[in-house]
CSV table of N, CA and C and ligand atoms in Angstrom, one decimal:
chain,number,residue,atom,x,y,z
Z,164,UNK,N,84.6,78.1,48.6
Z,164,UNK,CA,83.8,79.4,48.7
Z,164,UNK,C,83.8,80.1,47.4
Z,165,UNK,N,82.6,80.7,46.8
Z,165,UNK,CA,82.3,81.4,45.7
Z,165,UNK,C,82.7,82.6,46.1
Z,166,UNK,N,83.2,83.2,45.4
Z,166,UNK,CA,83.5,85.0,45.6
Z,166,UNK,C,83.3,85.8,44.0
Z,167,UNK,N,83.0,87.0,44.2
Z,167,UNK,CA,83.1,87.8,43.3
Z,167,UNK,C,83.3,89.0,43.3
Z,168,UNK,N,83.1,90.0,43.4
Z,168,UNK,CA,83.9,91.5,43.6
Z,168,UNK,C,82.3,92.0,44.0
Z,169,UNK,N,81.3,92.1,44.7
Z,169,UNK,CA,80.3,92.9,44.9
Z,169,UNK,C,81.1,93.1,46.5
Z,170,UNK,N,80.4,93.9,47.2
Z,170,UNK,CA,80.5,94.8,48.4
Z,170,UNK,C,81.2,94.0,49.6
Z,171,UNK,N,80.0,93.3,49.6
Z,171,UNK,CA,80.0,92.0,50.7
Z,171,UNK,C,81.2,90.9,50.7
Z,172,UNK,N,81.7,90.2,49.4
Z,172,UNK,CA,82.4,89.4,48.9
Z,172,UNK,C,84.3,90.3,49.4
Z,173,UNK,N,84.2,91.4,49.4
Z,173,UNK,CA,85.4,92.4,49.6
Z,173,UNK,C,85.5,92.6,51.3
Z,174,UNK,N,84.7,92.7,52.0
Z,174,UNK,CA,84.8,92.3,53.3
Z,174,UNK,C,85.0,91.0,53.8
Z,175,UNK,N,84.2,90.0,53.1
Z,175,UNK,CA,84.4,88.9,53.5
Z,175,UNK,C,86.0,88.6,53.4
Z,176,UNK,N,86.6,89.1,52.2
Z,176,UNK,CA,88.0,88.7,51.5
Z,176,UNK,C,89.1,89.4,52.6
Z,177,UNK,N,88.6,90.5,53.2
Z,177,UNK,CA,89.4,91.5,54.2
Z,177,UNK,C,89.9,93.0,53.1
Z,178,UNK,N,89.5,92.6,52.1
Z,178,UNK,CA,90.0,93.6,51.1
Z,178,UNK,C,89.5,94.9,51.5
Z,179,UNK,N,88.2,95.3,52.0
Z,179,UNK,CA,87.6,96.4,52.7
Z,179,UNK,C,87.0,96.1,54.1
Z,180,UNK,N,87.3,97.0,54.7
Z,180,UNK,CA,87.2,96.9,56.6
Z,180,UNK,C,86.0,96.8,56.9
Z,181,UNK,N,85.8,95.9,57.8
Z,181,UNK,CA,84.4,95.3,58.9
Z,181,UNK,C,84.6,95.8,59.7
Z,182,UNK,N,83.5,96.0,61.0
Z,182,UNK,CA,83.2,96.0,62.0
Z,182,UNK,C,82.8,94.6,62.1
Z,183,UNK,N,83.8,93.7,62.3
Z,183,UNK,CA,83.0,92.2,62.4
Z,183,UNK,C,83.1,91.5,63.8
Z,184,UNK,N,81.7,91.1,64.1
Z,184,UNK,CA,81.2,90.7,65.4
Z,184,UNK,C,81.6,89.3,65.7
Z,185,UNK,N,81.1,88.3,64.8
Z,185,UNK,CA,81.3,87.1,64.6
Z,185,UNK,C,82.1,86.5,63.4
Z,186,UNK,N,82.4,85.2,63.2
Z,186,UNK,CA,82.5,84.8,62.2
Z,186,UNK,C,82.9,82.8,62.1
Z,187,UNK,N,82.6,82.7,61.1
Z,187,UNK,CA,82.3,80.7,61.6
Z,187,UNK,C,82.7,80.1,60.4
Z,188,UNK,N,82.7,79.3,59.7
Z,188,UNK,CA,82.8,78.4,59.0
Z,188,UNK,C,82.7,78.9,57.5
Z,189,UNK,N,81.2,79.1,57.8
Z,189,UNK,CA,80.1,79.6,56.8
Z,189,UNK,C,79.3,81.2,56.6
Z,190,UNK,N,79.5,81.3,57.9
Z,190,UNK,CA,79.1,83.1,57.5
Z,190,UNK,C,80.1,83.9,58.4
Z,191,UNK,N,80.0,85.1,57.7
Z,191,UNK,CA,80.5,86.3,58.3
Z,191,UNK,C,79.5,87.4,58.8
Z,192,UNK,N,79.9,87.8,60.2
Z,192,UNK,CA,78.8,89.1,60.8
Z,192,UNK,C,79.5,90.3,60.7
Z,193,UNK,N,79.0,91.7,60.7
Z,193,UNK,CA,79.8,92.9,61.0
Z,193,UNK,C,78.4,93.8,60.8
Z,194,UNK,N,78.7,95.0,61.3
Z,194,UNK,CA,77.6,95.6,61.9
Z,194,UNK,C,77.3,96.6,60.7
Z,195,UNK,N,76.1,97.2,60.6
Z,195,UNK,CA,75.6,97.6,59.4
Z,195,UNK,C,76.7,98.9,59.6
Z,196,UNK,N,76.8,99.7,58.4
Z,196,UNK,CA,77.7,101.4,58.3
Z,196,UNK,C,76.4,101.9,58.9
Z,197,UNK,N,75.5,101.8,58.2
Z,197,UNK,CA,74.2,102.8,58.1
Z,197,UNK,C,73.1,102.5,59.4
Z,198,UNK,N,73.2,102.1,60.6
Z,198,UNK,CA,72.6,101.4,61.3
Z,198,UNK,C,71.1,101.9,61.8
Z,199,UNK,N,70.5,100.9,61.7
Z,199,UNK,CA,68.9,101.6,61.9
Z,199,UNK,C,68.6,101.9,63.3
Z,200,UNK,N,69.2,101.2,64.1
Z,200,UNK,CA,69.1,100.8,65.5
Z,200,UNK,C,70.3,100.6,66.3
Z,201,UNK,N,70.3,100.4,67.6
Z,201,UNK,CA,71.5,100.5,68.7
Z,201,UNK,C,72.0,99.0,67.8
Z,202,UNK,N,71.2,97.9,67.8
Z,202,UNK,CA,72.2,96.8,66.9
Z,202,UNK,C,71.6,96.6,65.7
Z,203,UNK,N,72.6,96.8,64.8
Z,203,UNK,CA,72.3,96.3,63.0
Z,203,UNK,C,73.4,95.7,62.6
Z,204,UNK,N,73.2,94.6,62.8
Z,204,UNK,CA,74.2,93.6,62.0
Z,204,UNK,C,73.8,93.0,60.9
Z,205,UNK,N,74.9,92.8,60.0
Z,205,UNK,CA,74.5,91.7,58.8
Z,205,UNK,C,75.3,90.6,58.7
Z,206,UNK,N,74.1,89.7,58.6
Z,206,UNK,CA,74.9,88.1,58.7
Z,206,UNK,C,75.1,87.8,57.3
Z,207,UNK,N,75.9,87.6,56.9
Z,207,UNK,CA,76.5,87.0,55.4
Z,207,UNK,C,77.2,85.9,55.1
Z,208,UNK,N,76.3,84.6,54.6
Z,208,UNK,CA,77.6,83.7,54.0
Z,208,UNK,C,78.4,83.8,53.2
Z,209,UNK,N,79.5,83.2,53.3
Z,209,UNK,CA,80.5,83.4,52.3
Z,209,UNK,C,80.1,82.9,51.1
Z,210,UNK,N,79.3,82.4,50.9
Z,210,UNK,CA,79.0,82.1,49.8
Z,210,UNK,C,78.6,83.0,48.6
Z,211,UNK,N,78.4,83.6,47.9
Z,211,UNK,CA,77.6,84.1,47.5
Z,211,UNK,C,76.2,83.5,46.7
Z,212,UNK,N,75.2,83.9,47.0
Z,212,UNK,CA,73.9,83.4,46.8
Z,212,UNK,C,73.5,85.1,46.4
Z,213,UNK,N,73.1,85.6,45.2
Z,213,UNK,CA,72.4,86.9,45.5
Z,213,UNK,C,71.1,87.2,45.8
Z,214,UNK,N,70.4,86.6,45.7
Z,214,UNK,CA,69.1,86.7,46.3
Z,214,UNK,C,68.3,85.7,46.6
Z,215,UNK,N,67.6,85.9,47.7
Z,215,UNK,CA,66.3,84.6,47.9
Z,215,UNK,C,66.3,83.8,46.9
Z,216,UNK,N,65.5,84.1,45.4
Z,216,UNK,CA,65.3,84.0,44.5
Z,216,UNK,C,66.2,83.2,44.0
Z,217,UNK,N,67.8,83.0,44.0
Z,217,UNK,CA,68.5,82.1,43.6
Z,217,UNK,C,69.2,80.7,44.6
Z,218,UNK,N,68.2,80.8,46.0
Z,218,UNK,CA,68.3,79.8,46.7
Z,218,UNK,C,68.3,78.4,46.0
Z,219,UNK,N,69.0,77.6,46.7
Z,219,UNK,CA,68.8,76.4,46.3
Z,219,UNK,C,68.7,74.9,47.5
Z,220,UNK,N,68.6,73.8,47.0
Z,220,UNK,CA,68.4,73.2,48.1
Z,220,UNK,C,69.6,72.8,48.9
Z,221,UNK,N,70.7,72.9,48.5
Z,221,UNK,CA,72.0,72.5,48.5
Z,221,UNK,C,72.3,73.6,49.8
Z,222,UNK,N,71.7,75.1,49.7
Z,222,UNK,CA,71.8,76.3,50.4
Z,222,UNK,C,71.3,76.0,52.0
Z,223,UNK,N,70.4,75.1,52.1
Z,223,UNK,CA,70.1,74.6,53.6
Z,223,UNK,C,70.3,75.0,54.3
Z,224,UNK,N,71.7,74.1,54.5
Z,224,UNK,CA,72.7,74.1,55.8
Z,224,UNK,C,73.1,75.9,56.6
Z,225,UNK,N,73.5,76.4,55.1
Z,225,UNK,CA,74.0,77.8,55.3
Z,225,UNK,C,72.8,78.3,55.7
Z,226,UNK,N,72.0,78.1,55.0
Z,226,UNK,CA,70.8,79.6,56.0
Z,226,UNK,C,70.4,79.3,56.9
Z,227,UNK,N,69.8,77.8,57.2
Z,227,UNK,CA,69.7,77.5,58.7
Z,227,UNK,C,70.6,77.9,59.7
Z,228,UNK,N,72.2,77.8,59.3
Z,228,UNK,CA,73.1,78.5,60.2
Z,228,UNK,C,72.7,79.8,60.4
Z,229,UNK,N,72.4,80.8,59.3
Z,229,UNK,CA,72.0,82.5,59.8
Z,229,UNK,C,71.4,82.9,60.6
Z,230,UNK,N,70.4,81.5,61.0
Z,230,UNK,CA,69.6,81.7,62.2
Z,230,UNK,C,70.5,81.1,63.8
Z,231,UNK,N,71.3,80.5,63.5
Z,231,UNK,CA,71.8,80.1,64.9
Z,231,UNK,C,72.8,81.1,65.0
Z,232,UNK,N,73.5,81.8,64.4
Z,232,UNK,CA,74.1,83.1,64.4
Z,232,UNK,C,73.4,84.1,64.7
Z,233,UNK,N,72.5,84.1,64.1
Z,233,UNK,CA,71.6,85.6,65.0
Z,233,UNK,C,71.1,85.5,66.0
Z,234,UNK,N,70.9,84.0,66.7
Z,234,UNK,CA,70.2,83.8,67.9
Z,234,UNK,C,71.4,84.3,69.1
Z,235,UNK,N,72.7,83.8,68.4
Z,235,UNK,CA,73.7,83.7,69.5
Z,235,UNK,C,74.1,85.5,69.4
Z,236,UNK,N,73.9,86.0,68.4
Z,236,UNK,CA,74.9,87.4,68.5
Z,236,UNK,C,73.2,88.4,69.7
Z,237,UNK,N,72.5,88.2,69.3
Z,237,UNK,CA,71.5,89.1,70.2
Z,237,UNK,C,71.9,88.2,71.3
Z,238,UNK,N,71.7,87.1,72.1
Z,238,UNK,CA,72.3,87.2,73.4
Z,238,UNK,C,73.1,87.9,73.7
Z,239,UNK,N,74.7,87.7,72.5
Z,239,UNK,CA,75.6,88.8,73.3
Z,239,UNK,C,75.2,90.3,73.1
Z,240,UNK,N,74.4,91.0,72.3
Z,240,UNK,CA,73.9,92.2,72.5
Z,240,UNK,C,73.0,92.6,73.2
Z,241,UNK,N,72.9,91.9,74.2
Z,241,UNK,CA,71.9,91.8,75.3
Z,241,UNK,C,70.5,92.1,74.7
Z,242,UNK,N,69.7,91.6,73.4
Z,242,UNK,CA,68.5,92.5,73.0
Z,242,UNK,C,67.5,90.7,73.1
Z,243,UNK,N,67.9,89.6,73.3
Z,243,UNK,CA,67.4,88.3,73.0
Z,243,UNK,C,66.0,89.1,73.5
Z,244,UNK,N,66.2,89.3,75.5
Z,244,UNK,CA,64.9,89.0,76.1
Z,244,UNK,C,64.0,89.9,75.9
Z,245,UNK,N,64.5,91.1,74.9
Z,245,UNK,CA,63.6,92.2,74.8
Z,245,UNK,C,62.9,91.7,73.4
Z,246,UNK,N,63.5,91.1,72.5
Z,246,UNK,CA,63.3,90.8,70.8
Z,246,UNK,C,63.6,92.1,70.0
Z,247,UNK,N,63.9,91.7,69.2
Z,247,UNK,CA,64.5,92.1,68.0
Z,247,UNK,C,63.7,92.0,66.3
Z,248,UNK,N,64.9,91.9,65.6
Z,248,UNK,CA,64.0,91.9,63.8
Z,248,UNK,C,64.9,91.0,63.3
Z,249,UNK,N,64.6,90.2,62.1
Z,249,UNK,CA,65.6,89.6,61.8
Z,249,UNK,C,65.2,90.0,59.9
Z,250,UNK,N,65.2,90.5,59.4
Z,250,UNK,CA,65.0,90.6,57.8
Z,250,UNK,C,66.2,90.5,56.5
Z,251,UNK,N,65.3,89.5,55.6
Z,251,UNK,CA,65.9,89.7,54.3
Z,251,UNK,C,65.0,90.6,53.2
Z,252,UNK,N,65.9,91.4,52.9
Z,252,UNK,CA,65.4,91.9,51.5
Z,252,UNK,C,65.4,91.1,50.4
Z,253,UNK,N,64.7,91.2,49.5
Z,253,UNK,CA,65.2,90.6,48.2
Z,253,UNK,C,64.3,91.2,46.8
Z,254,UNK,N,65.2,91.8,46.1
Z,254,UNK,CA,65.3,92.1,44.9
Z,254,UNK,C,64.5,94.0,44.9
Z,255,UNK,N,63.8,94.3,43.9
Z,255,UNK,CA,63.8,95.8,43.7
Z,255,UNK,C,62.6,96.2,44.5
Z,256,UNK,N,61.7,95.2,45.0
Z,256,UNK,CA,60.7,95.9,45.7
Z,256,UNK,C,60.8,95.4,47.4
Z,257,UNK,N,61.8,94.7,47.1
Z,257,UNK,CA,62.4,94.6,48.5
Z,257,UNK,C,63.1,95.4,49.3
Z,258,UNK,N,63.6,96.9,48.1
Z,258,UNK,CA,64.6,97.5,48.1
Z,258,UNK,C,66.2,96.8,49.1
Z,259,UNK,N,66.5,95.7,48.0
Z,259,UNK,CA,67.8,94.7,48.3
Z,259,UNK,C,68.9,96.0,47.8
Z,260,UNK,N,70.0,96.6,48.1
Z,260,UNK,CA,70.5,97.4,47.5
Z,260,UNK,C,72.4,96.3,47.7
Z,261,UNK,N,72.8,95.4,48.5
Z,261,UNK,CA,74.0,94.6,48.1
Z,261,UNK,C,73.2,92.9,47.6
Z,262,UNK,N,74.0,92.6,46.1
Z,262,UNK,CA,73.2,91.6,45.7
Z,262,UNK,C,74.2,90.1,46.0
Z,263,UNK,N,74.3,90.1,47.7
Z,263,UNK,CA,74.9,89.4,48.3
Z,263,UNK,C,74.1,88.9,49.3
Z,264,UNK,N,73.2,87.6,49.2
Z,264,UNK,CA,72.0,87.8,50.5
Z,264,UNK,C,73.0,87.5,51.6
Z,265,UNK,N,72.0,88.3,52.7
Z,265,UNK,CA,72.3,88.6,54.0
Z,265,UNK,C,71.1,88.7,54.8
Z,266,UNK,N,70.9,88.6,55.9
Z,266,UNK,CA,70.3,88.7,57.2
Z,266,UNK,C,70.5,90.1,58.0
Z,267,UNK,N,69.8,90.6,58.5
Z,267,UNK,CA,69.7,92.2,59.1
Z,267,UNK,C,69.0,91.1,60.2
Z,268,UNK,N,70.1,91.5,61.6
Z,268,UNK,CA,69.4,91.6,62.8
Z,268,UNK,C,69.8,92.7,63.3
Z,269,UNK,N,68.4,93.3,63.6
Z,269,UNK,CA,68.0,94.7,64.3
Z,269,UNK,C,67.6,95.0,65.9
Z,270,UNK,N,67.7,95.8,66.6
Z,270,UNK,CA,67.2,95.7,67.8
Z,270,UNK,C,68.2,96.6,68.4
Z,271,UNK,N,67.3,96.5,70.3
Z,271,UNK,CA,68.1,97.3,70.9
Z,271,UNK,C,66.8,98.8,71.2
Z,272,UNK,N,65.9,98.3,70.3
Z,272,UNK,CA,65.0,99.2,70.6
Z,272,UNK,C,63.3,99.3,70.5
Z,273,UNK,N,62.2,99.9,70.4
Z,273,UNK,CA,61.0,99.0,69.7
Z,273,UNK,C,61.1,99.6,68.7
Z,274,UNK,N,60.6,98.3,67.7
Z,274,UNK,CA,61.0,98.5,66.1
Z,274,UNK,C,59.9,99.1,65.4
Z,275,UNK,N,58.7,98.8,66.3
Z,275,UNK,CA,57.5,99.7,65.7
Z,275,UNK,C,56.9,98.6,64.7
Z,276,UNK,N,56.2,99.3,63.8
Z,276,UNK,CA,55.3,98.2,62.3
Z,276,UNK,C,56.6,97.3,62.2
Z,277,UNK,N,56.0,96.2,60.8
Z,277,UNK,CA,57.3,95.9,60.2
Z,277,UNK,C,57.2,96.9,59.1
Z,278,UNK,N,56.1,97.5,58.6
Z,278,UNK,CA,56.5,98.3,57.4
Z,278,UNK,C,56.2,99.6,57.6
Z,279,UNK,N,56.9,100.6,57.3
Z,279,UNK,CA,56.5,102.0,56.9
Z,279,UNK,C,55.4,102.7,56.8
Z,280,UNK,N,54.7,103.2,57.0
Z,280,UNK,CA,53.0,103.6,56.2
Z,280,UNK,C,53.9,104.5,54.8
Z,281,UNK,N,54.8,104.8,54.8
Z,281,UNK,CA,55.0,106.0,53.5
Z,281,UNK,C,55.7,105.6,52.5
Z,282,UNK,N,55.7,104.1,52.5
Z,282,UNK,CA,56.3,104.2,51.0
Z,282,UNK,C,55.9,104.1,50.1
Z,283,UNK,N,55.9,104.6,48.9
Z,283,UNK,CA,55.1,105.3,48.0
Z,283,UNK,C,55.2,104.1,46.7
Z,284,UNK,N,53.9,104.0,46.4
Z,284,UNK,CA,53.6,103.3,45.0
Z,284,UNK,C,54.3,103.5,43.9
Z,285,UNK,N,55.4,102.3,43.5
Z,285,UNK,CA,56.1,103.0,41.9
Z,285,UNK,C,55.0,103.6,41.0
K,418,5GP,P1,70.0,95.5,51.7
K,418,5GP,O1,69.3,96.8,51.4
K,418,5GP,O2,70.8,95.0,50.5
K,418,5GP,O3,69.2,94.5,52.4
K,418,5GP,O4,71.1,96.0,52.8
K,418,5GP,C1,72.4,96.4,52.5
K,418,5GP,C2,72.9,97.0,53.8
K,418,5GP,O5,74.3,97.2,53.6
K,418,5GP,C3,72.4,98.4,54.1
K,418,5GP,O6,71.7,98.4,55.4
K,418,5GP,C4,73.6,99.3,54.1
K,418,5GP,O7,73.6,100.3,55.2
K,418,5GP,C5,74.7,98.3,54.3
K,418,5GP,N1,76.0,98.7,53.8
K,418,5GP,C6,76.2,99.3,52.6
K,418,5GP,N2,77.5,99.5,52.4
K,418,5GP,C7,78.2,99.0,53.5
K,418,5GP,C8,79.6,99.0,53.8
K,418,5GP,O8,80.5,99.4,53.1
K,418,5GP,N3,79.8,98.4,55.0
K,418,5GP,C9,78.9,97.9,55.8
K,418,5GP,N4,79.2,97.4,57.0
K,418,5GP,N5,77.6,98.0,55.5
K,418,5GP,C10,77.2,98.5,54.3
């Protein structure tokens, strides 16, 4: 596993405290601080990858996993049969603010658009 001192990598390590839901092989879950919704978790591989943008093909396996982890953690948040959100940010117009990719599954409520009407043109 790659590690380095950003936010995400310090939870993963146990060095700063999770709310952690799940955890497997290859990623770690724990529920957002700042939560938008009744569920906001973030799915994180251990690996670090910091953005979309530095995916690679070797990365596969692990993101394919982010999806069999989010499928399994909304069953147990009882939100599967209502649906949910599942989003990556990536980079500054993504507003990405930990450069640790991750997965946001959201839900537990209706989510409305996927975007904003007000966010404002740099
Ligand atoms: P991003 O904007 O990078 O896609 O999402 C980063 C997320 O990390 C935000 O939703 C933010 O609330 C969450 N976050 C920031 N600091 C912490 C923290 O210390 N612990 C946890 N659990 N989440 C955090």
């Amino acid at each position: 596993m790659m590690s380095n001192d950003c936010l995400f990598c310090k939870i993963i390590k146990g060095d700063i405290p999770g709310d952690i839901v799940e955890q497997t092989d290859s990623v770690l879950a724990f529920r957002d601080i700042n939560p938008q919704a009744p569920t906001h978790i973030l799915i994180v591989p251990n690996k670090v990858i910091p953005t979309v943008n530095d995916v690679s093909p070797d990365d596969e396996n692990t993101l394919g996993h982010l999806f069999i982890v989010a499928k399994k953690l909304a069953e147990d948040e009882g939100i599967a049969e209502h649906g949910y959100r599942l989003l990556i940010n990536c980079g500054a117009h993504g507003n990405q603010e930990v450069f640790h990719l991750h997965m946001h599954l959201v839900g537990g409520k209706p989510l409305g658009r996927m975007l904003s009407r007000n966010v404002r043109e740099e």
